[in-house]
Tab-separated table of C-alpha atoms and ligand atoms in Angstrom:
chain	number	residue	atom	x	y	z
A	1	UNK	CA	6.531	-42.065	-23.274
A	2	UNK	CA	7.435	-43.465	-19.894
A	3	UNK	CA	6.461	-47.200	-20.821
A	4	UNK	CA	9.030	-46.756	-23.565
A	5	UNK	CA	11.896	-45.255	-21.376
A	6	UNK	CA	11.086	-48.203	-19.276
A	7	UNK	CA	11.389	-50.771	-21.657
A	8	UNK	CA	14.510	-49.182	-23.063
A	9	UNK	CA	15.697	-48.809	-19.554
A	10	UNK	CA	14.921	-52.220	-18.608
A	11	UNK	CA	15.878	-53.839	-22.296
A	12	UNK	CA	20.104	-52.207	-21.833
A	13	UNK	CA	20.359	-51.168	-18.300
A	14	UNK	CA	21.310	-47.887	-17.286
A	15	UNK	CA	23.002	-46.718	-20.915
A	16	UNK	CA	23.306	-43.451	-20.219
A	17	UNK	CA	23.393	-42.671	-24.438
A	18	UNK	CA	20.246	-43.885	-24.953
A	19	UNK	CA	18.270	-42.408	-21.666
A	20	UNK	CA	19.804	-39.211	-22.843
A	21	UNK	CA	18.113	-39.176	-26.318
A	22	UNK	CA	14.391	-39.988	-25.105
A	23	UNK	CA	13.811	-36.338	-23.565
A	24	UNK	CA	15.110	-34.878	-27.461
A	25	UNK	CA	12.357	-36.886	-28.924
A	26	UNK	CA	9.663	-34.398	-29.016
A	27	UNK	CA	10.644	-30.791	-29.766
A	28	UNK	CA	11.722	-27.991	-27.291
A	29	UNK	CA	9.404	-25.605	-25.769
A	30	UNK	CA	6.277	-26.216	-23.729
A	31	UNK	CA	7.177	-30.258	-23.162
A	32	UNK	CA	9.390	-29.054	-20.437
A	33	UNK	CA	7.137	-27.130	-18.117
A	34	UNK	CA	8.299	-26.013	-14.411
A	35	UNK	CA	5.555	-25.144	-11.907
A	36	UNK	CA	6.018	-22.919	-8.742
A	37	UNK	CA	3.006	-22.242	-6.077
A	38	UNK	CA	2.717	-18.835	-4.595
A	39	UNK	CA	1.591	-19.661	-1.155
A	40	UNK	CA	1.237	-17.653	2.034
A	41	UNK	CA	3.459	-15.020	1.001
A	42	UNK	CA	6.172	-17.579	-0.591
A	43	UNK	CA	7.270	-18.388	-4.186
A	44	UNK	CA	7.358	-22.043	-3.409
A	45	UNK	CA	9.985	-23.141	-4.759
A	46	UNK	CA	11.682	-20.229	-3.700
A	47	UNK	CA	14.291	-20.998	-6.237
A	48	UNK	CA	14.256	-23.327	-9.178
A	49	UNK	CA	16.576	-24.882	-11.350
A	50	UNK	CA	15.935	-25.103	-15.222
A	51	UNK	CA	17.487	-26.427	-18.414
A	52	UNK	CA	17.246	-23.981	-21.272
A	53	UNK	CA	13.680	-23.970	-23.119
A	54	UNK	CA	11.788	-24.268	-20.041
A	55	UNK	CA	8.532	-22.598	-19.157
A	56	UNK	CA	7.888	-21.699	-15.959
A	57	UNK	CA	4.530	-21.077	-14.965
A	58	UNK	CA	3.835	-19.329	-10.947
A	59	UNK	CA	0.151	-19.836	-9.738
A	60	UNK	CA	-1.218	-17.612	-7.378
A	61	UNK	CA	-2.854	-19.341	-4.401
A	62	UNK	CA	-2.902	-16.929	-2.045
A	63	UNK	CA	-6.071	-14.864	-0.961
A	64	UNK	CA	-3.891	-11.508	-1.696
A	65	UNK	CA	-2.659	-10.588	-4.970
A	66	UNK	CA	1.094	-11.108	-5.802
A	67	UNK	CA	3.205	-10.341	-8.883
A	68	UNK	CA	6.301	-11.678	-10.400
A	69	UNK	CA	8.944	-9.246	-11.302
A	70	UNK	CA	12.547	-9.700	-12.925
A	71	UNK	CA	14.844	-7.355	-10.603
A	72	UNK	CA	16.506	-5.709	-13.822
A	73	UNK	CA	12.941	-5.567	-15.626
A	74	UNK	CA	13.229	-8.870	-17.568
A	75	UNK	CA	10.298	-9.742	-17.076
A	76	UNK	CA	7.202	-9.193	-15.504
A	77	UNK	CA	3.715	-10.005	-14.856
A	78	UNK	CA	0.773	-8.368	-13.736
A	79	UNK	CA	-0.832	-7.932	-10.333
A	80	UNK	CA	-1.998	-11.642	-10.128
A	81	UNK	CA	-5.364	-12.584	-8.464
A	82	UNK	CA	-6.310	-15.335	-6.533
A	83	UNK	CA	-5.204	-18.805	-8.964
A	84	UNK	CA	-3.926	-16.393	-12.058
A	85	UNK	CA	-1.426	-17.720	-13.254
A	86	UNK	CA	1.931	-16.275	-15.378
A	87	UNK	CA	4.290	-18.653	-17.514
A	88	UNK	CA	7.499	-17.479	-18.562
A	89	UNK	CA	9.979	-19.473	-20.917
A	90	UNK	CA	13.544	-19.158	-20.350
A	91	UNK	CA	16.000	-19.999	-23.010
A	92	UNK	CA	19.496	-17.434	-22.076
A	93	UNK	CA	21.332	-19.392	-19.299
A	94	UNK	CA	22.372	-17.782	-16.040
A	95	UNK	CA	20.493	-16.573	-12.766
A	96	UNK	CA	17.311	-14.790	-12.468
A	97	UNK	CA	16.055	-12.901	-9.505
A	98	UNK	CA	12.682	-11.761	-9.499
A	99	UNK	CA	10.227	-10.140	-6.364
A	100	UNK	CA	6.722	-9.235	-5.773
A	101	UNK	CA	5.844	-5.799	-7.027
A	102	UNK	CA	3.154	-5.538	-4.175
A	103	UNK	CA	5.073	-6.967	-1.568
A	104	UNK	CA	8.701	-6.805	-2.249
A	105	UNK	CA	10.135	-8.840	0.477
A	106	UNK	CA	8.822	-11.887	-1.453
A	107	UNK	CA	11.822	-12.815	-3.412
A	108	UNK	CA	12.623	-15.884	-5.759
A	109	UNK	CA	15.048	-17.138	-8.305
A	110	UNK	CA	15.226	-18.731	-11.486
A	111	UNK	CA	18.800	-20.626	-12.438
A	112	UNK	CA	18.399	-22.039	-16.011
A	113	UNK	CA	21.289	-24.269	-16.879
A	114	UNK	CA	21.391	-26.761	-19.540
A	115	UNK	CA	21.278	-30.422	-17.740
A	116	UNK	CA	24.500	-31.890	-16.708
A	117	UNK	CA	26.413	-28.961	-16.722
B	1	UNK	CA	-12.815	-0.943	19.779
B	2	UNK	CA	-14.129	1.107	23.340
B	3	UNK	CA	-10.372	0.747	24.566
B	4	UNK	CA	-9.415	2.159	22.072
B	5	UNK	CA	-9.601	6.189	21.747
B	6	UNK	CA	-8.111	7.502	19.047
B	7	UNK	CA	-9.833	10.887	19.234
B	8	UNK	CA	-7.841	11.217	23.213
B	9	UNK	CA	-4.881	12.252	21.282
B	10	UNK	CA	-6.501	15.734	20.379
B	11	UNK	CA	-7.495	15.763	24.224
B	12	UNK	CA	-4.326	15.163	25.819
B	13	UNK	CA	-1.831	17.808	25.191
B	14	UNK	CA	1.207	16.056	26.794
B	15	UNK	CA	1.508	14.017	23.999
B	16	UNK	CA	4.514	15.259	22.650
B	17	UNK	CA	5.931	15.317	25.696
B	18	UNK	CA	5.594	11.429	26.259
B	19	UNK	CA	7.794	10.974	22.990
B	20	UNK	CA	6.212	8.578	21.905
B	21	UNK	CA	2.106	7.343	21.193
B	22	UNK	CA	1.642	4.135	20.045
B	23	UNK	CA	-1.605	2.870	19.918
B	24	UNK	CA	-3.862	0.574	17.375
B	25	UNK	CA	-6.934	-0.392	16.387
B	26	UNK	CA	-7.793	-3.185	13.397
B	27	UNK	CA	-9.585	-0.492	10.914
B	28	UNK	CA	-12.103	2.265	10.369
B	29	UNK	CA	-13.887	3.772	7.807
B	30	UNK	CA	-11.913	6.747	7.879
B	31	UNK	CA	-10.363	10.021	9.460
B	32	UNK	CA	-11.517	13.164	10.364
B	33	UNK	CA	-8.701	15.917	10.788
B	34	UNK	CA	-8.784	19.004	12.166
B	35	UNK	CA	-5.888	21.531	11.930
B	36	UNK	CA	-5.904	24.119	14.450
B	37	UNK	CA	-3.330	26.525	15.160
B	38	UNK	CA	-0.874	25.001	12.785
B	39	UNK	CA	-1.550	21.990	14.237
B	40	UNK	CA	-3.515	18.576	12.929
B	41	UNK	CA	-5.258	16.888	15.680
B	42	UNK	CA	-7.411	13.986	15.430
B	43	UNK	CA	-11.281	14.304	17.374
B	44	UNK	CA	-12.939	11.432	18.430
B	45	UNK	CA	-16.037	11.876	16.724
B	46	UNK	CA	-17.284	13.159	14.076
B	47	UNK	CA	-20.020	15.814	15.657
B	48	UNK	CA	-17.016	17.036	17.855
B	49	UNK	CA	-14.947	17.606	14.765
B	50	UNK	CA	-17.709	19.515	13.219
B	51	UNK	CA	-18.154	21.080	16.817
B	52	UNK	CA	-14.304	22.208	17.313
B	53	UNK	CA	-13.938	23.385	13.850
B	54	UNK	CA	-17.174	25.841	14.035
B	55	UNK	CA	-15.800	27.674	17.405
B	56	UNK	CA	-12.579	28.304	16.097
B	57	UNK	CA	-12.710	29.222	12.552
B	58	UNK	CA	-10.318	26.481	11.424
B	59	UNK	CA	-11.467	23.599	8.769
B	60	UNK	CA	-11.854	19.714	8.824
B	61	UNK	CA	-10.664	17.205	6.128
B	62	UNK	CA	-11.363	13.575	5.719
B	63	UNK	CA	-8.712	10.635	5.112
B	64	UNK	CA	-10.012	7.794	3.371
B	65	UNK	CA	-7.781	5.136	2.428
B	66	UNK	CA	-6.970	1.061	1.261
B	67	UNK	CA	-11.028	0.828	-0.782
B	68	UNK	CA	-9.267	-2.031	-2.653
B	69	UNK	CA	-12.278	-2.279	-5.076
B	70	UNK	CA	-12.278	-5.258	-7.232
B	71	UNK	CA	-11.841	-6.979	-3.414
B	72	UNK	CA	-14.397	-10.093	-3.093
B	73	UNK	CA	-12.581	-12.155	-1.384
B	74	UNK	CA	-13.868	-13.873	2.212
B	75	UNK	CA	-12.661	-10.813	4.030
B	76	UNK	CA	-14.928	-8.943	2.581
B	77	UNK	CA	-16.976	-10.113	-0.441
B	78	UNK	CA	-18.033	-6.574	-1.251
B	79	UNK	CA	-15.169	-4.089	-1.046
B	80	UNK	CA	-16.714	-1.603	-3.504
B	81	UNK	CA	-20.249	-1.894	-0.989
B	82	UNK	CA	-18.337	-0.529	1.691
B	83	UNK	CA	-15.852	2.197	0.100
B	84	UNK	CA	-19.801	3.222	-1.168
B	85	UNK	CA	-21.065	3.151	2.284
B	86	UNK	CA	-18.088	4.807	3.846
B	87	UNK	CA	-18.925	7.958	1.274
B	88	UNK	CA	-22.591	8.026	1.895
B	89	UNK	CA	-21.764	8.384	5.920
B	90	UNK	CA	-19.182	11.272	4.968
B	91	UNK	CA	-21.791	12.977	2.591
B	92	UNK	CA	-24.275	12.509	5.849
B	93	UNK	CA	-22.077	14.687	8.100
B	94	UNK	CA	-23.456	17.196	9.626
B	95	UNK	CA	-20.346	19.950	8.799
B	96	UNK	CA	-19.344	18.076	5.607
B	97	UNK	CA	-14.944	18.038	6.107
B	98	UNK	CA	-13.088	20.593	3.208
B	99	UNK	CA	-11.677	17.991	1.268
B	100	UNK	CA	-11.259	14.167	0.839
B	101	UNK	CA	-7.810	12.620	0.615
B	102	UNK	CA	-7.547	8.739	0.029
B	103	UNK	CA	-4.292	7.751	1.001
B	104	UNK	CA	-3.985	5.005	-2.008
B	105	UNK	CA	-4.800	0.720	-2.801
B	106	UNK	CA	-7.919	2.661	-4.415
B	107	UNK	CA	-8.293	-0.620	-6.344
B	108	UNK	CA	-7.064	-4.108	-5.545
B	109	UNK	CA	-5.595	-5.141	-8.968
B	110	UNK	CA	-4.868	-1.921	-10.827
B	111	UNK	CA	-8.063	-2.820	-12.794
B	112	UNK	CA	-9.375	-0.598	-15.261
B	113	UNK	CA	-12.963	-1.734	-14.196
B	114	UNK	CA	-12.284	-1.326	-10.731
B	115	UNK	CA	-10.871	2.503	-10.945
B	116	UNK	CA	-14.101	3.115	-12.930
B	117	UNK	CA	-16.162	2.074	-10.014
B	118	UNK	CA	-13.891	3.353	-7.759
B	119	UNK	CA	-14.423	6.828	-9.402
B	120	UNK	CA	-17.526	6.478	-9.725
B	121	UNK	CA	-18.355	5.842	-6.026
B	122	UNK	CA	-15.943	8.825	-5.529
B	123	UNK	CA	-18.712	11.054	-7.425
B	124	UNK	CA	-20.914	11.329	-5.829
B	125	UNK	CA	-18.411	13.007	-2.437
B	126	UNK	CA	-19.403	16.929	-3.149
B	127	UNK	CA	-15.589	17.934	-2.288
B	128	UNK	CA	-12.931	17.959	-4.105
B	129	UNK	CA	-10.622	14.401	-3.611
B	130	UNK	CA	-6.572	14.668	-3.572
B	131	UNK	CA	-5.454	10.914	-4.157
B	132	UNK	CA	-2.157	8.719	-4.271
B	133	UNK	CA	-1.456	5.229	-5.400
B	134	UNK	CA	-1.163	2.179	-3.377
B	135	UNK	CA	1.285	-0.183	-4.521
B	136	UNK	CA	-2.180	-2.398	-6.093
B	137	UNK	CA	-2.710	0.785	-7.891
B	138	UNK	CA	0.214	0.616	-10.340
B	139	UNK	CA	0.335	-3.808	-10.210
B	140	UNK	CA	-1.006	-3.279	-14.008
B	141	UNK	CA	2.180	-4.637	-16.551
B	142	UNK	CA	2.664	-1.587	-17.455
B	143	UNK	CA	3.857	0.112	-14.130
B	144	UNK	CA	1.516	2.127	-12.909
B	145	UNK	CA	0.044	3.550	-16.398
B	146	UNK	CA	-3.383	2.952	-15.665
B	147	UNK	CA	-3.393	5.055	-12.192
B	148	UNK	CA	-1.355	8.091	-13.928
B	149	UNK	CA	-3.348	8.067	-17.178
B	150	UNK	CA	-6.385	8.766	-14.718
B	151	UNK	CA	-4.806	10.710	-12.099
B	152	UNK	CA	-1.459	12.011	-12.935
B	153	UNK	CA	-2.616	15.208	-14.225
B	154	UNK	CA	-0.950	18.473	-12.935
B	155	UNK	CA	1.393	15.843	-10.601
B	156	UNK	CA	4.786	15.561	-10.870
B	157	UNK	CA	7.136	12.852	-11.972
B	158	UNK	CA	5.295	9.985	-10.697
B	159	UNK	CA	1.956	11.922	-9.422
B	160	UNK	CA	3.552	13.633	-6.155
B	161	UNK	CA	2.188	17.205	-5.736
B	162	UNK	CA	1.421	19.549	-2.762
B	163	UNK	CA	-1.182	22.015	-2.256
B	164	UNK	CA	-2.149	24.753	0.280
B	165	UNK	CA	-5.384	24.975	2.274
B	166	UNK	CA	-6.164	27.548	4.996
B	167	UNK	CA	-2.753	28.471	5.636
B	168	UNK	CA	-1.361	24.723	6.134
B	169	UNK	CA	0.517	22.998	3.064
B	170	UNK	CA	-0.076	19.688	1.827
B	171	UNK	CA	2.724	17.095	0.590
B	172	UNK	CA	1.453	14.114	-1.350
B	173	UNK	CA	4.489	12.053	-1.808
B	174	UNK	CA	4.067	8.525	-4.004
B	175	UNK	CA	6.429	5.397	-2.525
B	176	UNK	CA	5.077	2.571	-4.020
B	177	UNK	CA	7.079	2.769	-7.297
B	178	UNK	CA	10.874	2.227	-6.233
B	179	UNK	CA	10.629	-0.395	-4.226
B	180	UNK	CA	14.166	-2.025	-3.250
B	181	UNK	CA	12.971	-5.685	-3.650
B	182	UNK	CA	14.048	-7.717	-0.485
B	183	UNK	CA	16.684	-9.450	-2.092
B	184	UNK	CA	19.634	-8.730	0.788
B	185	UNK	CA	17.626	-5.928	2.497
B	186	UNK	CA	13.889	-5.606	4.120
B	187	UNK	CA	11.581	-4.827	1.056
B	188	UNK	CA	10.679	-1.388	1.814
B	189	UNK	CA	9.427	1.330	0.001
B	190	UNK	CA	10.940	4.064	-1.397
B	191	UNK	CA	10.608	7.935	-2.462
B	192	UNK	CA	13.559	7.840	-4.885
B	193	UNK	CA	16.049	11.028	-5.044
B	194	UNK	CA	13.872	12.751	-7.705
B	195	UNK	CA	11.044	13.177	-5.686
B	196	UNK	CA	12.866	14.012	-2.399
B	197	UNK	CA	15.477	16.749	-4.541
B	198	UNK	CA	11.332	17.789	-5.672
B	199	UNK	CA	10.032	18.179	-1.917
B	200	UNK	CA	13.280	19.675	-0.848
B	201	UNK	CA	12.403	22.819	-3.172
B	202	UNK	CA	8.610	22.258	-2.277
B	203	UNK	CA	9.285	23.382	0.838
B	204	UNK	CA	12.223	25.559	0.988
B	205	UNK	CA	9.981	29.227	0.634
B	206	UNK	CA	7.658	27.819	3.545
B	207	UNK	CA	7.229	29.672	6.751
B	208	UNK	CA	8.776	26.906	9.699
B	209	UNK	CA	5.091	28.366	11.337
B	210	UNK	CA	3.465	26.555	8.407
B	211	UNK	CA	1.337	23.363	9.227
B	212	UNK	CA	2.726	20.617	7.612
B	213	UNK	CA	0.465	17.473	6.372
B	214	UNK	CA	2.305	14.588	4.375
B	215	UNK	CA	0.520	11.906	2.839
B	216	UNK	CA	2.251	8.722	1.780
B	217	UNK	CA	0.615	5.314	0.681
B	218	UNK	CA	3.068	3.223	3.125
B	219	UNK	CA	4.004	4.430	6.227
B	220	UNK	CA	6.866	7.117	6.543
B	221	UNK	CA	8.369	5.338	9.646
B	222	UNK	CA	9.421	1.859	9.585
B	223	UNK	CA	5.588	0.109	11.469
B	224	UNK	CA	7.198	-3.332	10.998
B	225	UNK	CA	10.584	-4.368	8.679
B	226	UNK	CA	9.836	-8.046	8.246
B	227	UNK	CA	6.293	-7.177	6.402
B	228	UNK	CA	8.008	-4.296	4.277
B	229	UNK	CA	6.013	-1.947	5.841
B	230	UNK	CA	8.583	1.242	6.167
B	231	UNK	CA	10.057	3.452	3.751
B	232	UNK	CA	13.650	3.405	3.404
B	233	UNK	CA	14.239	7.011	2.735
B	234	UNK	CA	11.880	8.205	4.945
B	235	UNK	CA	14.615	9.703	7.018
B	236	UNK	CA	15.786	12.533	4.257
B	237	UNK	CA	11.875	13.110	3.946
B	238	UNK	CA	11.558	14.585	7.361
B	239	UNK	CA	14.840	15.780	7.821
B	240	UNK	CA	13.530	18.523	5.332
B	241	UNK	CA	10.868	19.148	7.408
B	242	UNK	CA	13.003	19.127	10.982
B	243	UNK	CA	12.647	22.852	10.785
B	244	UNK	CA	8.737	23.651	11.060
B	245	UNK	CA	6.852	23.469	13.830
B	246	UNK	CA	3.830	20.968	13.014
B	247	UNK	CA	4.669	18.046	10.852
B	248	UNK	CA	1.825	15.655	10.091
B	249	UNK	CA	2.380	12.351	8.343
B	250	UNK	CA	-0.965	10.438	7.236
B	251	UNK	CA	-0.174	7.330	5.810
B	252	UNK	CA	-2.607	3.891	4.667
B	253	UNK	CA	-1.363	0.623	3.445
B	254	UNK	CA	-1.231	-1.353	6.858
B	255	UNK	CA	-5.505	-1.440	7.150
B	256	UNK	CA	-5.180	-0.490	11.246
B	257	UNK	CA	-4.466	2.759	13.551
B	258	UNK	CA	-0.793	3.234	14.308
B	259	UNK	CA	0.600	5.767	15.290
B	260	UNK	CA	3.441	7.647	16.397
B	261	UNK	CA	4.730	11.031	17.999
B	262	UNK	CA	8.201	12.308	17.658
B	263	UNK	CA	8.653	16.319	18.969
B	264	UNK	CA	6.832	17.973	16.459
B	265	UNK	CA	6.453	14.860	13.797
B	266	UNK	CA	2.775	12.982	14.099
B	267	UNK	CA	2.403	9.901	12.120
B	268	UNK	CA	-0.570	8.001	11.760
B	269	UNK	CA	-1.698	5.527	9.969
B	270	UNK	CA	-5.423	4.496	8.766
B	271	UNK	CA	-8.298	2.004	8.865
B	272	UNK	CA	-9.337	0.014	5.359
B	273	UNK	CA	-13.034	0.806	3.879
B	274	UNK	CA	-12.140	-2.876	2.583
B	275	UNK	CA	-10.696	-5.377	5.417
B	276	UNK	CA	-8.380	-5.283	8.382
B	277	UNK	CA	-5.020	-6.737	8.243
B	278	UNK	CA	-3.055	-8.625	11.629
B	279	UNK	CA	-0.826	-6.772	13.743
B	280	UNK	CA	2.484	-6.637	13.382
B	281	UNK	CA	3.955	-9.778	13.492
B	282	UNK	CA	0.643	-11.641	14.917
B	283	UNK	CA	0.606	-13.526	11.566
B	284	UNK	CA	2.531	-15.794	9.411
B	285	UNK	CA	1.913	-13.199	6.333
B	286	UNK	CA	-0.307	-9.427	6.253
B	287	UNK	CA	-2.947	-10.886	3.957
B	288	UNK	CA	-6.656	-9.708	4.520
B	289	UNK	CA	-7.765	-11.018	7.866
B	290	UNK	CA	-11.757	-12.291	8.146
B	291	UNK	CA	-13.341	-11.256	10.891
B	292	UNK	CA	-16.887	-12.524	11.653
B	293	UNK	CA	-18.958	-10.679	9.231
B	294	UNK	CA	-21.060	-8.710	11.894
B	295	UNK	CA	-17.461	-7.311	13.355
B	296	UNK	CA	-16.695	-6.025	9.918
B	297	UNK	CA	-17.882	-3.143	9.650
B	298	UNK	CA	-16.602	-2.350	13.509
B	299	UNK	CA	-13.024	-2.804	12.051
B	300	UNK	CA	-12.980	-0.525	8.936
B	301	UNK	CA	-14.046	2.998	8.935
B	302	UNK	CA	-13.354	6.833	8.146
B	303	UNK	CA	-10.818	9.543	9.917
B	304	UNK	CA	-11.818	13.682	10.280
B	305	UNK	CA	-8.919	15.915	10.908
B	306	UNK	CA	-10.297	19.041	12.667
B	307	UNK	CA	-7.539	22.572	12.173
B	308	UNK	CA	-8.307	25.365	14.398
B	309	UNK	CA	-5.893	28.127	14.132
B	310	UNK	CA	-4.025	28.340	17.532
B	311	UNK	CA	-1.791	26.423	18.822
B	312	UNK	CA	-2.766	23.003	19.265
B	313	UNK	CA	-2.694	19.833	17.378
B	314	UNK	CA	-4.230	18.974	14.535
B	315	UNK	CA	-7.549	16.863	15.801
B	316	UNK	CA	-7.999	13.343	14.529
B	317	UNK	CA	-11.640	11.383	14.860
B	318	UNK	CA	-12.208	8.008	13.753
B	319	UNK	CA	-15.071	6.464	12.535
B	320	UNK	CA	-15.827	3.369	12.310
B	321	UNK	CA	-18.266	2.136	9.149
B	322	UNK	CA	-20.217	0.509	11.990
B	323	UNK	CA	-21.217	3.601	14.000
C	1	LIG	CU1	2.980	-10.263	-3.102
């Protein structure tokens, strides 16, 4: 893929039409992946920002065991051990707070918006 | 740990008058209680517990707490060795305590593996066990279903329950299910009004003579805001309780000796069978701390509680897994 954006890039300049249509060449889902560390008692990014269709996946790298949890139950993951991981695909727009079940001062959020907007 | 002496508080009867006792250690195995004359006190070891309770007719009971089996991580690579060691020194008492309470994290990850080793390292203790969750007990997805399948039996709402033994009563209050995430406040813990409007009746026929012991995973005063590690209701709690003469709070979560005298309110909080955790505020984050594996077992460790009918304090002695 990027050789091609390159070329096309290179070939017409920055047209913003066709830079825009490269990303809708392969189908939605998990081409559009988001990745966020949990790291010292931290959800690193502490927040993130998303287009629609993108699955987020937190890895645990802590020595303690952390969870993620939606704040109105949206979702949720299990206690997660030492490099578990969780993915979660968001496709409603809008904001998403979630905390650690086992240590709930650890907070992060989630804003998916479609790109551009 | 020798500057450390725990077991002075049942010694030194001006406690309460000082206000306030603050003192810590990093863990222990455990804690032996005795209640005498209404009153818990902590002893400082566990052949004095034995010793106290024998001349005055009262009982002893045993607060384990934070076994985190399922741990293996550098702090301790065997968590379920040492909740297993921790049981074979209580079985090798000389005056075995009452009862057992484990004041929750019984697992690390809410496990279904690790509560069936937990339990069955809990077998072979000859008294009966009165347990609550830590908040790793109820980290399975499906909020706590594995710990109250198990355990929730006879408990109310969420497993809280209270018992009587030798004329003192026994609150075992659950706040590691409504936690108010730390969004715009501090993360703490939480009873929830269901279980406080529960307590409030719990205790209303009660004698303000009667002993008091409260149990509670996290700690029923706020030990340190910035690590969550408070209850936010705690206040309504022990405003029901204002009115009797000998409150106890035992609470776990923090892996270290805190503790804390208010008039007639004791709190105190345990050692880990698993791995200490830092002081308040001595580290970036409370994860397990690794001590050099020779000081481990000098750090975690069991706690007595000695009653003797009269009119002192209930007696607290701590032992370490290393003693
Ligand atoms: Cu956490």
């Amino acid at each position: 893929m990027m050789p091609k954006t390159a070329l096309l890039l290179g070939a017409l300049g920055a047209t913003a039409a066709l830079v825009a249509i490269v990303p809708q060449a392969p189908s939605a889902g998990a081409v559009n992946p988001a990745a966020i560390q949990i790291d010292n008692f931290h959800y690193s990014p502490a927040m993130l920002v998303v287009a629609p269709g993108t699955t987020v996946t937190w890895t645990n790298d802590d020595d303690s065991p952390h969870s993620v949890r939606e704040k109105d139950g949206k979702f949720k993951s299990a206690a997660l051990d030492t490099d578990d991981k969780f993915s979660q695909t968001f496709t409603a727009p809008g904001e998403y707070e979630y905390f650690c079940s086992i240590h709930p001062y650890m907070t992060g959020k989630i804003v998916v918006k479609p790109a551009g907007s | 740990m020798a500057d450390h002496d725990e077991g002075g508080l049942g010694k030194k009867a001006s406690i309460n008058r000082r206000g306030l006792l603050k003192c810590m250690a990093w863990a222990g195995t455990g804690v032996l209680w005795s209640v005498s004359g209404g009153v818990p006190r902590s002893l400082g070891l566990l052949g004095e517990a034995a010793a106290a309770e024998q001349k005055s007719g009262g009982f002893t009971f045993l607060q384990i707490s934070d076994s985190h089996v399922g741990f293996d991580k550098p702090a301790n690579p065997n968590a379920l060795g040492t909740f297993q060691e921790a049981i074979a020194k209580i079985n090798a008492m000389p005056t075995p305590p009452a009862f057992i309470i484990h004041t929750g994290d019984i697992t690390h990850l809410s496990k279904d593996k690790e509560f069936d080793d937990a339990d069955q390292a809990m077998k072979a203790l000859k008294q009966k066990v009165y347990v609550i969750p830590g908040e790793h007990d109820v980290a399975d997805a499906d909020n706590g279903k594995a710990y109250l399948d198990r355990y929730g039996k006879g408990t109310k709402g969420k497993g809280w329950y209270s018992f009587d033994y030798g004329g003192a009563h026994f609150i075992a209050l659950i706040n590691v299910f409504n936690f108010e995430p730390g969004f715009k406040s501090a993360g703490l813990a939480k009873l929830g009004d269901e279980q406080l409007e529960w307590m409030e009746k719990d205790v209303k026929g009660l004698s303000a003579s009667a002993p008091i012991v409260v149990l509670a995973h996290l700690p029923l005063w706020t030990v340190y805001q910035e690590w969550g590690w408070g209850t936010e209701d705690a206040p309504r709690a022990l405003g029901y309780l204002k009115r009797f003469g000998s409150v106890t709070v035992l609470n776990g979560h923090i892996h270290q000796i805190q503790q804390k005298v208010e008039g007639n309110l004791s709190f105190h909080t345990a050692r880990s069978t698993a791995f200490p955790q830092p002081a308040p505020g001595s580290a970036p984050a409370p994860g397990p701390m690794k001590v050099p594996a020779e000081e481990l077992h000098s750090v975690l460790g069991v706690r007595t509680v000695n009653y003797v009918p009269g009119k002192s304090p209930l007696a607290l002695v701590e032992t370490p897994l290393g003693a």
